[in-house]
Amino acid sequence: NHFAVMLAALLKSIEVNHRSRLAIDIYIIEDEMTDTNKAKIISTVNDPILSLHWLKMADVVDKTKLPLDASTFPLNVYTRLFIPHFLPVSCIKAIYLDVDMIVRTDLSELWNVDLEDKIIAGVPDRAPLVSTGWAGISNYEALELAPETTYYNSGLLVIDLVKWRNSNLTQEIIDCIIKNKRFASFPDQYGLNVVFANRWRKLDSRWNTYSSSNDPEPLIIHFIGRKPIFSSYDKNMEYKNEFFSYLSLTSFSSFKPLKEYMRFSKKLYNMIEKKMKTLFKSQQL
């Protein structure tokens, strides 16, 4: 619900820029979304070539088995690790997009990217190496990773579903995060980077252009950090204007940016939820 407005803008951007006419099946994993927000999002997509499939997080992920890390990210960030398992077995490839994105080109261009025998493809993070202090992998030496190992952002992934399923990678990544959770400030991203270190396909950076960038021709804009739905947004203003141009075409067209305290209160809620679950787990043991 917190980012329903961003999902609406993302879907509209995909629809507006989709020119190849290849059918797109969009799987939305919702975490207790209200009927009102869901109806608004459904009404956003008008092209029948885009099919929306709704799945509840509780039906695809067992929250009790997820790592209870100390970050401010909600537990639903881990859902991306289960994509190969909740999509139909007939699906052999998938694109994962964070909800805080805008697509500016035909998404089939990304679909047709050659994975070059890799299981996943992505774009280097703002902190491009595992040895970058503020993000990266702070215990990279203990994990025997070279400091120059490239570190990618998990907000956009192209996935070979067959190879992933055949390698039991979901559990391997979760086990990695649990074992190293005090180092995992960006939890799902940490596990993905450790398990796939030096084993992922590097994409053109424009496929995941961060809102701190000034690139005039991004293919996908990723609103990292403060989102344009908050009045405190402090990144590229042209990107923000583009976000609202897509949003104006949705059922959330009357939306006004939220105050900063709404952002902090959500982060605080996420932390408290994890601490409570951790306490409950310890009492059960």
Steps between C-alpha positions, in 0.01 A plus 500: 500500500789731581625489140175426312525840334849415371379165366227679304755735338732208421223301330386800297858566387532138383171526311572835334844393374416146392506507119607149399154357576647196669264391776621578853391307807555715808503324836430730793579364845289703738549514875153566648403763243160664548221432252491872419865517403476175306202629302684822417801306373285268289327798341841647412577237233277539194688295241384134496844392380617559859355239736510556875530196727453558873666284762501552875836504672368264767426242228847505341733565795503364854591810701603290799792360300635832377812663648410749773773748413554837669431716193205737448387305193168313527502121487336505158836594340583130525215407266726543195701198616194278449414612144616172336274304734171691493496569125354219285749227414437583134671837557868470412603866535391801705573867553480628856437872559495686830177692545683836517584504129385658175552322168582732209536254213348181365560239770533228237844646423612391846321167462707422191836570666736202474583366848818342361455173694460692828205441734434868566583840353504838670663843523785605731385687809586860593752325725648305208742274691454255788767699685305828490446592863144636529343208314684216333599194702691614806626148580614432145846395618358229729294378206816490287371756251749726325450871586450582130204259470209689343192551718161526330164649594219248557227744393513370145571140411466290187476137610546164331232318699596149390863527608398662830248225579753230420755641746293551820623860509215649705594304810871559444445878493277497809751287692774743400303799635413323827863403554627853427202716594702747708683592181187511281389864511332446161389145580368338180759688297775376730404135456457531124842662464678241714344198332535640147838670547674513160220285354252756365459682168569873514237707316514850355474731803208685340279201581523601866569874505496631855312819579828651622620483138485770231486260206280669235388171343433240771317185394366437849504755783543358849398732784749382760497668842229763533214437262321767293183429700661687793532877520862452615605339169845640426626329183466571125194727461454417131458136600247604764300697243497199272372281784209736557425519127438124503315519830264759350377226263397273787224487759743664742518819292390719792778373727705763685851433643508377860679662791837363610365361828297245299824363357666470841194348663493221240869425552445494877206264457713261293771490767253447784325219309828313459601552863164368619528194276855441627379519860212263428738253337739507795214433744396196297850346512 
